[in-house]
Tab-separated table of C-alpha atoms in Angstrom:
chain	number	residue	atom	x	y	z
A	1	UNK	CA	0.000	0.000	0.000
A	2	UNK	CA	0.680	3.790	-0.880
A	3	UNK	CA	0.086	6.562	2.194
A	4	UNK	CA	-1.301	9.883	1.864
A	5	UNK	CA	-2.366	12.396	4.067
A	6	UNK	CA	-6.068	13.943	4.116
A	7	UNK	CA	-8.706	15.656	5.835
A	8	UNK	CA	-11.826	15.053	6.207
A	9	UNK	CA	-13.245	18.258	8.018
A	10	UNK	CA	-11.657	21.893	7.799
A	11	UNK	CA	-9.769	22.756	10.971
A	12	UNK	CA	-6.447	22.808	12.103
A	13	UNK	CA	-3.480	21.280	11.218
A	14	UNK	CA	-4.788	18.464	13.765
A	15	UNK	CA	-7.699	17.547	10.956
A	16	UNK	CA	-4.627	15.556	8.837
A	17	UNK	CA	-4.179	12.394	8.732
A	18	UNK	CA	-1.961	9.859	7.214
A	19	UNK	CA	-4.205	6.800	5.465
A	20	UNK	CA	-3.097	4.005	3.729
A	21	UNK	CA	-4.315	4.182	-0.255
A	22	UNK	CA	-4.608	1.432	-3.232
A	23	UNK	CA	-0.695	2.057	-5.002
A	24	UNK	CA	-1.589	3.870	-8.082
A	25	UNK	CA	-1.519	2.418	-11.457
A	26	UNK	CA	-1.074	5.330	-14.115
A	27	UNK	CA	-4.401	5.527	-16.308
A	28	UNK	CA	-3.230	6.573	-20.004
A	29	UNK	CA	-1.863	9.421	-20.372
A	30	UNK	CA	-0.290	9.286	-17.208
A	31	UNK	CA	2.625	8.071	-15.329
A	32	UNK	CA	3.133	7.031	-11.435
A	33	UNK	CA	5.329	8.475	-9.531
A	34	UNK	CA	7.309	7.644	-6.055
A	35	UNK	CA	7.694	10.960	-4.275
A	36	UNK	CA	10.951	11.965	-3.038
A	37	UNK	CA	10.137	15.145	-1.685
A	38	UNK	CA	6.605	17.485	-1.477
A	39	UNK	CA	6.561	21.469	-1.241
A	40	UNK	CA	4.067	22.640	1.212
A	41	UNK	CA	2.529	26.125	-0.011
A	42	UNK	CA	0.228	28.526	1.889
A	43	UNK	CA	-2.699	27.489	-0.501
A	44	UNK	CA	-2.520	24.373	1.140
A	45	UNK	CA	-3.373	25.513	4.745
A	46	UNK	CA	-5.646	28.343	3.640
A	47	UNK	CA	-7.899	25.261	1.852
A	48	UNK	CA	-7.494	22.754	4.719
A	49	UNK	CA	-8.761	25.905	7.891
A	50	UNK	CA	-11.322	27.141	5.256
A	51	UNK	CA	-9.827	30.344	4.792
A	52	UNK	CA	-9.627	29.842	1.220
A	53	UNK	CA	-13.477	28.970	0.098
A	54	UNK	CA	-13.550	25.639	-1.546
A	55	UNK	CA	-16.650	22.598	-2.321
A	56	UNK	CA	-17.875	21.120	0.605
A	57	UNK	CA	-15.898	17.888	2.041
A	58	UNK	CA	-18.205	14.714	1.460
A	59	UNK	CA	-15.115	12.082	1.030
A	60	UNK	CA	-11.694	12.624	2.599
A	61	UNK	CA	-9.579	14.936	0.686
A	62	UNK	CA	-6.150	14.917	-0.119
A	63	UNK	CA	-3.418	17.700	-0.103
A	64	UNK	CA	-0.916	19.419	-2.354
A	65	UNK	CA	0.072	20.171	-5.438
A	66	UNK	CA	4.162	20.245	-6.088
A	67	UNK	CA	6.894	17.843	-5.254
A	68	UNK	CA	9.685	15.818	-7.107
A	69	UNK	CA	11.030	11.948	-7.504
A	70	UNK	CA	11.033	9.009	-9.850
A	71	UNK	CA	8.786	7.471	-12.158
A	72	UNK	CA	7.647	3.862	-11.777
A	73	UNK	CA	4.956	3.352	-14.510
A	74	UNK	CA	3.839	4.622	-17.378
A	75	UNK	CA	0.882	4.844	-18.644
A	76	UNK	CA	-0.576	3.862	-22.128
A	77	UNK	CA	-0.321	7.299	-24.814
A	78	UNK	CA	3.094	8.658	-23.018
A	79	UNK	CA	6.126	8.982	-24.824
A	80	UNK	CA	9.480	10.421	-23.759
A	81	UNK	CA	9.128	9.160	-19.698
A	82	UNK	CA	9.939	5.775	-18.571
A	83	UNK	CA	10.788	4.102	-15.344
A	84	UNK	CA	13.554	5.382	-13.113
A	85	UNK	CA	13.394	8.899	-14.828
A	86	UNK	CA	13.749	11.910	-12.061
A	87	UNK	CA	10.428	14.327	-12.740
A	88	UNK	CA	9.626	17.508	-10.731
A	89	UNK	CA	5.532	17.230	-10.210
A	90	UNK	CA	3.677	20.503	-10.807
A	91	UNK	CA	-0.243	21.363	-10.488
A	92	UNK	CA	-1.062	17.954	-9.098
A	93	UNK	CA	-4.320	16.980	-6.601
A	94	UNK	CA	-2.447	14.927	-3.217
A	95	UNK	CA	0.808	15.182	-3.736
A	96	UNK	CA	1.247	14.613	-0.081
A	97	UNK	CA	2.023	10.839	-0.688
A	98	UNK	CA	4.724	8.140	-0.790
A	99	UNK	CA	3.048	7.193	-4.484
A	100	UNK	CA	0.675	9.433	-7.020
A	101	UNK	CA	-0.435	9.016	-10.675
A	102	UNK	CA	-0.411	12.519	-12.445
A	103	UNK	CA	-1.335	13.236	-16.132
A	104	UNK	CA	1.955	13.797	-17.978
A	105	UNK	CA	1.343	17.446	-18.876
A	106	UNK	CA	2.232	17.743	-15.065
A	107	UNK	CA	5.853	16.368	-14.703
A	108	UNK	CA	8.828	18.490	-15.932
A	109	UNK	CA	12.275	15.950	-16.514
A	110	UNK	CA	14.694	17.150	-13.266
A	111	UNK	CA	18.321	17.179	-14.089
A	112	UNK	CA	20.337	15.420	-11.917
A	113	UNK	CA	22.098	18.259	-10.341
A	114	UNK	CA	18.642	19.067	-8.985
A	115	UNK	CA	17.789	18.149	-5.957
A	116	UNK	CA	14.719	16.681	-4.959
A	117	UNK	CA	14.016	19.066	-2.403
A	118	UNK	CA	15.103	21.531	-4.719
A	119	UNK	CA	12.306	20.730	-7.399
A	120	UNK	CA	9.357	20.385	-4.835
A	121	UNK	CA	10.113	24.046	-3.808
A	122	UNK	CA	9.450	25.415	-7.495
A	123	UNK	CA	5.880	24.350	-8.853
A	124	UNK	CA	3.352	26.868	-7.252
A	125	UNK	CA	6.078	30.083	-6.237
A	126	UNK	CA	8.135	29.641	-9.893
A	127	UNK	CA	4.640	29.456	-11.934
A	128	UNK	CA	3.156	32.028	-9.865
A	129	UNK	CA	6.216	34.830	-10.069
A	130	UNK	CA	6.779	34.248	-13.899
A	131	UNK	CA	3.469	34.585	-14.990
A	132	UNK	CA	3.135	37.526	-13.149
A	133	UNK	CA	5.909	38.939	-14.426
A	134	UNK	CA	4.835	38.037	-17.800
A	135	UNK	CA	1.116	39.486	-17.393
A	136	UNK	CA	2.466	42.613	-16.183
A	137	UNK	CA	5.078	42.749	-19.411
A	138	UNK	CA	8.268	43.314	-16.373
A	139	UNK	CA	11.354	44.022	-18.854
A	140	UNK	CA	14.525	45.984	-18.931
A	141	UNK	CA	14.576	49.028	-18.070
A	142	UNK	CA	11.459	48.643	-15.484
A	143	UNK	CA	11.707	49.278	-11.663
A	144	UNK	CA	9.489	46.872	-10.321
A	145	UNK	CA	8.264	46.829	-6.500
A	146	UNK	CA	7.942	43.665	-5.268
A	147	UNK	CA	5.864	43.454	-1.908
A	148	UNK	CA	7.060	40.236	0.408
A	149	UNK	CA	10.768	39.753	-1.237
A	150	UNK	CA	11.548	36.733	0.927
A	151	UNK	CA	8.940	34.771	0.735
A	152	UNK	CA	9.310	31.964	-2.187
A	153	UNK	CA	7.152	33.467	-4.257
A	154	UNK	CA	9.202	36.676	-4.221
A	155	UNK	CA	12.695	35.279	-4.170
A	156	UNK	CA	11.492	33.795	-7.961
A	157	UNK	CA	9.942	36.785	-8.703
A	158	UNK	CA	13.337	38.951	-7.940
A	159	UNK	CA	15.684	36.537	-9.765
A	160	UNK	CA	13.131	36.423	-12.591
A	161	UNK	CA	13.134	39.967	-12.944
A	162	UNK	CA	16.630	40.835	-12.533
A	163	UNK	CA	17.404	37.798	-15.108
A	164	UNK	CA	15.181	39.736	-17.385
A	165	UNK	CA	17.270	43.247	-16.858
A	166	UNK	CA	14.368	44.772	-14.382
A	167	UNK	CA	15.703	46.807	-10.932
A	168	UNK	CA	13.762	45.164	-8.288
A	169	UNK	CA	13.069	47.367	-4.668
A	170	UNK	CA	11.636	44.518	-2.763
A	171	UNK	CA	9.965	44.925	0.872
A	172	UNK	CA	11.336	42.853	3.534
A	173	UNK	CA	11.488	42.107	7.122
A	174	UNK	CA	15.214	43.547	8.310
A	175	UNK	CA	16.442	39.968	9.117
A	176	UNK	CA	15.733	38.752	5.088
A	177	UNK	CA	17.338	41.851	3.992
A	178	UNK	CA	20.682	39.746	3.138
A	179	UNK	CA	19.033	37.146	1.011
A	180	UNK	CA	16.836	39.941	-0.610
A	181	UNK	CA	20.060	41.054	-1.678
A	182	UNK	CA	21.913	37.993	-2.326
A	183	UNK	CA	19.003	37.457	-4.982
A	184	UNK	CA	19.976	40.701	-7.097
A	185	UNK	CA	17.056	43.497	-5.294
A	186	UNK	CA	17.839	46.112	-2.851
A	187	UNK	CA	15.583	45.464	0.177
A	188	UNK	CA	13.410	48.092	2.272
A	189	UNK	CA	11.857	47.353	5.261
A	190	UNK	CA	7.662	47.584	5.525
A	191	UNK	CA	6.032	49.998	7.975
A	192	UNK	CA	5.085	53.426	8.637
A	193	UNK	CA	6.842	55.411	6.034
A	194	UNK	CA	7.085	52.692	3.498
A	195	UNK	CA	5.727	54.816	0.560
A	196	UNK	CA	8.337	57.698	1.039
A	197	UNK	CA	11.544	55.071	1.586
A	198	UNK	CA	10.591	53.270	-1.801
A	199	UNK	CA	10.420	57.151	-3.440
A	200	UNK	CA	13.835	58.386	-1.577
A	201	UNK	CA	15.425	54.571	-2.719
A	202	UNK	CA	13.658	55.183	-6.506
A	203	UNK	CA	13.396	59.083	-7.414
A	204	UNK	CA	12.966	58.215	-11.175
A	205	UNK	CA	10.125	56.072	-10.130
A	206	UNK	CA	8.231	52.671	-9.786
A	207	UNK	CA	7.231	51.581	-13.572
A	208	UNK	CA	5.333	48.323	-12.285
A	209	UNK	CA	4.092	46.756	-8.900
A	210	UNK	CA	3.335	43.520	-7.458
A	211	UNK	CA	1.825	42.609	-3.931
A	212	UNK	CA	2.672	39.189	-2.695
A	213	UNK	CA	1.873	40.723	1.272
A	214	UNK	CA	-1.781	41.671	0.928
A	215	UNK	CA	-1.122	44.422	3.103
A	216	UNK	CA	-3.153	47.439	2.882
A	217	UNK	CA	0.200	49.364	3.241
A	218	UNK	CA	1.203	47.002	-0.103
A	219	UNK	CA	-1.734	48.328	-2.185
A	220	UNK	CA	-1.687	51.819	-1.168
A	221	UNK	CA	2.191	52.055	-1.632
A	222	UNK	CA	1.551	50.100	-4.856
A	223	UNK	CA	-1.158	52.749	-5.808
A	224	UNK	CA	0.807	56.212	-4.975
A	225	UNK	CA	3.762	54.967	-6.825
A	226	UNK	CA	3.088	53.066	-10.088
A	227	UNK	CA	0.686	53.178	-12.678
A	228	UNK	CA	-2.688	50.952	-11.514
A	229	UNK	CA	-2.817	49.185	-15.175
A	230	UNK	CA	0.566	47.781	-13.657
A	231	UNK	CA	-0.120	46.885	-10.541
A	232	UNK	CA	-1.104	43.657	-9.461
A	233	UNK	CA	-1.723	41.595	-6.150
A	234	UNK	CA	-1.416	37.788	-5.772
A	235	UNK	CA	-3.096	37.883	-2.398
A	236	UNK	CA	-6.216	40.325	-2.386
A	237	UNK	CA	-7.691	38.604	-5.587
A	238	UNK	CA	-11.364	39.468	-4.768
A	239	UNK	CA	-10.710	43.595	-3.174
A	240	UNK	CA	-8.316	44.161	-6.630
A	241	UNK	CA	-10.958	45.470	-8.592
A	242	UNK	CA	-12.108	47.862	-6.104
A	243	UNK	CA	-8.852	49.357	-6.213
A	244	UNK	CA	-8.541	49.284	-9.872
A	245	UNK	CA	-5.235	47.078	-10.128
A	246	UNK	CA	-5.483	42.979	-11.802
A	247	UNK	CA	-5.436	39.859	-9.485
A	248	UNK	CA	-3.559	36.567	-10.079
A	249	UNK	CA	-5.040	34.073	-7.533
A	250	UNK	CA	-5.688	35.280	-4.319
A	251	UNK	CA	-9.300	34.822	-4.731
A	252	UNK	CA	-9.661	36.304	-7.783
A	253	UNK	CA	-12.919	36.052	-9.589
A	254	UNK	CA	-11.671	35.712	-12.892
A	255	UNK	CA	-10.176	31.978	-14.003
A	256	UNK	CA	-6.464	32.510	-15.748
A	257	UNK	CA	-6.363	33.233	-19.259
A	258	UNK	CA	-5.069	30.154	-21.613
A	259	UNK	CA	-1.893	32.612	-21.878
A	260	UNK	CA	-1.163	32.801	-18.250
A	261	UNK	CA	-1.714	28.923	-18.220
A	262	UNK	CA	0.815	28.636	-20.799
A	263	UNK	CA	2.932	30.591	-19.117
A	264	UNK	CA	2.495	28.752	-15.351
A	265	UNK	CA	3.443	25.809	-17.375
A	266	UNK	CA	6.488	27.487	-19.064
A	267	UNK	CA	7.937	28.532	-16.168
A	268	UNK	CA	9.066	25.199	-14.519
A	269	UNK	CA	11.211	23.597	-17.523
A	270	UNK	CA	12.716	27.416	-17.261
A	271	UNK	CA	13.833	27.599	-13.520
A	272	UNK	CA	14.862	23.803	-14.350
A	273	UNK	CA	17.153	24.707	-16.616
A	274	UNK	CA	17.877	28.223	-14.684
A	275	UNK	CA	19.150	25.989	-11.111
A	276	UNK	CA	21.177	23.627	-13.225
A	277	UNK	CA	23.287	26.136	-15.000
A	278	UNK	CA	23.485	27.662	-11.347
A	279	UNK	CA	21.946	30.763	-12.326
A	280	UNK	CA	18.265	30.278	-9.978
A	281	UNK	CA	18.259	29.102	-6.603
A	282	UNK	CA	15.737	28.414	-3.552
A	283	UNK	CA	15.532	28.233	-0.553
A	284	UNK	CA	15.245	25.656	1.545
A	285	UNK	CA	13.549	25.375	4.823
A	286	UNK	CA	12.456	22.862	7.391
A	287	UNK	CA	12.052	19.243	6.337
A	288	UNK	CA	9.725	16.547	8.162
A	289	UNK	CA	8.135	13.547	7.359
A	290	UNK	CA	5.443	12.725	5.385
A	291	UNK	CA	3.099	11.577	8.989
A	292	UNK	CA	4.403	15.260	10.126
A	293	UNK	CA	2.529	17.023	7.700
A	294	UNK	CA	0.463	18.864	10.832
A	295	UNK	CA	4.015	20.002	11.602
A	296	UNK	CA	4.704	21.449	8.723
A	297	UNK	CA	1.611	23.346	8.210
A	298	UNK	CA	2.216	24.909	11.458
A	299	UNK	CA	5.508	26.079	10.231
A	300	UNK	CA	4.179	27.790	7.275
A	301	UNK	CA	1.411	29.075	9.053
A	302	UNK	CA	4.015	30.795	11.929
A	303	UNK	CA	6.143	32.088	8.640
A	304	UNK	CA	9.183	29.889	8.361
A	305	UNK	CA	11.934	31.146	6.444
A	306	UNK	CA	12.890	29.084	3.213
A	307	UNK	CA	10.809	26.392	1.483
A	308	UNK	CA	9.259	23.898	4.186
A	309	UNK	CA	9.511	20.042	2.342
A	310	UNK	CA	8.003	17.255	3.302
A	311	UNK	CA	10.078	14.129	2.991
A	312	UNK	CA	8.000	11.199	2.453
C-alpha cells in the first residue's frame, strides 16, 4: 500500500491524517510516480482551515500540489518518460504521498544536479512569479516593487526579474534583507513610512508593482507609486478590482487566461534549466516527514523562512 495524508473536516493542522491508499496504477496518459520530496505552499493551509473557500468535504480529501522523484509506470499514450526517470511534479491533486499518478502534462524531466528538495520548492512560487511577471510585461529598463521579497514566491519573482534586466526594490522584514540582496534586489523594510523610503530609494520612479503581502500598506504604496494598469496583487484577488489594479489568484474572480496557463506551465522547464546552470536558486527550509505534515503546516502558518519540504 501507498500513504497519503487527508482531511476530512476543515480545521487545524490536527484535521490531517496519514491513510493508507490502493498504489496507483497510471491511467493513459499518465505516469506514477514515487515521491521523493513534497513542497508545502500557503494554498494548502488556507484550503485545509477554510480560509480559502472551496466545495464542501463529502469524502476525505487529499493535499498538495508540487513535489519531485522518480517514475515507476507509465501509462498507455506517453512517450518520452519511462521508469527510473527523475520528474519535478507541478499542479497535481495529493501530492502529499509516498506514491501518485499525475497526467503527464504535469511532470517536468529534473536534471540530476537538482535536488529533490530543490524541485518540490518550485511548482506553485516559480509558476506564480513568472506569470506575473509576464502578465504585467516586467522588462529591462522597469523598476518593479515587489511586496514580500523573501517569501518563495518573491525570491522567484526577484531573480526572474533581474534575469530579465528589471531593478527590483523589494519589501522585507530587516532579518531577510541579506538574502533579498543575495538574490539581485535592494531590500526596504515595511512599515510606517514605506511609501516615502521606496520614493527616496527610486526618485525616477516605480514603472510596475506587485503585492505578494496583501497588506493594505502594499496596495496603497503600490497605488501612490506606479501606474494601476501595472499593478497587481497575488493575495487580495477578490478587493483588486475595487482598487482598480489585476489579481492573479488570491481569490480572484476571474479563471487565468489560456496565456497565463501557458505561461504557469512554461515557467518550470525554465527555472529547471535556470538551477542547473546555477543561475536560480531556492531556498530551503524545514524538512519533516510525510506523517508530520500537521508540523509542517504549522511552520508555514508561523512564517518559516525558506521552502518547508516534506520528505515522504
Amino acid at each position: 500500500m501507498a500513504q497519503a495524508i487527508v482531511y476530512s473536516s476543515f480545521g487545524g493542522p490536527e484535521v490531517l491524517t496519514l491513510v493508507d491508499i490502493p498504489h496507483p496504477a497510471p491511467g493513459a496518459g499518465e505516469v506514477a510516480v514515487r515521491m521523493e520530496a513534497v513542497g508545502v505552499n500557503p494554498i494548502d493551509h488556507k484550503l485545509r482551515s477554510g480560509l480559502r473557500p472551496s466545495a464542501p468535504i463529502d469524502a476525505p480529501r487529499r493535499v498538495g500540489a508540487d513535489g519531485a522523484g522518480v517514475i515507476t509506470a507509465v501509462g498507455p499514450d506517453v512517450d518520452g518518460f519511462r521508469d527510473g526517470d527523475l520528474v519535478v511534479v507541478f499542479g497535481a491533486t495529493g501530492a502529499y504521498a509516498t506514491d501518485i499518478a499525475v497526467p503527464v502534462r504535469s511532470v517536468q524531466p529534473r536534471p540530476a544536479s537538482v535536488t529533490a528538495a530543490e524541485g518540490a520548492a518550485l511548482g506553485i512560487p516559480v509558476a506564480t512569479a513568472y506569470q506575473a511577471l509576464r502578465s504585467l510585461g516586467v522588462r529591462a529598463g522597469d523598476t518593479l516593487l515587489l511586496h514580500a521579497g523573501s517569501g518563495a514566491v518573491g525570491q522567484a519573482a526577484i531573480q526572474l526579474a533581474t534575469l530579465w534586466g528589471a531593478r527590483v526594490i523589494a519589501t522585507a522584514s530587516p532579518e531577510r534583507f541579506d538574502r533579498v540582496r543575495e538574490l539581485g534586489a535592494e531590500p526596504i523594510a515595511y512599515g510606517a513610512g514605506l511609501t516615502d523610503r521606496v520614493r527616496a530609494t527610486a526618485p525616477e520612479g516605480i514603472s510596475v508593482a506587485l503585492d505578494a503581502a496583501g497588506t493594505d500598506e502594499a496596495i496603497q504604496t503600490s497605488l501612490a507609486l506606479a501606474p494601476a494598469a501595472r499593478i497587481a496583487t497575488l493575495v487580495r484577488g477578490r478587493d483588486a478590482a475595487g482598487f482598480g489594479i489585476r489579481a492573479f489568484g488570491g481569490g480572484a474572480p476571474d479563471p487565468f487566461t489560456p496565456q497565463q496557463l501557458g505561461w504557469r506551465a512554461e515557467a518550470i522547464p525554465v527555472a529547471l534549466s535556470l538551477l542547473a546552470a546555477g543561475a536560480f536558486s531556492v531556498e530551503l527550509g524545514s524538512s519533516f516527514a510525510l506523517s508530520d505534515a500537521a508540523a509542517a503546516h504549522r511552520a508555514v502558518e508561523q512564517g518559516a523562512a525558506g521552502k518547508v519540504i516534506l520528505l515522504p
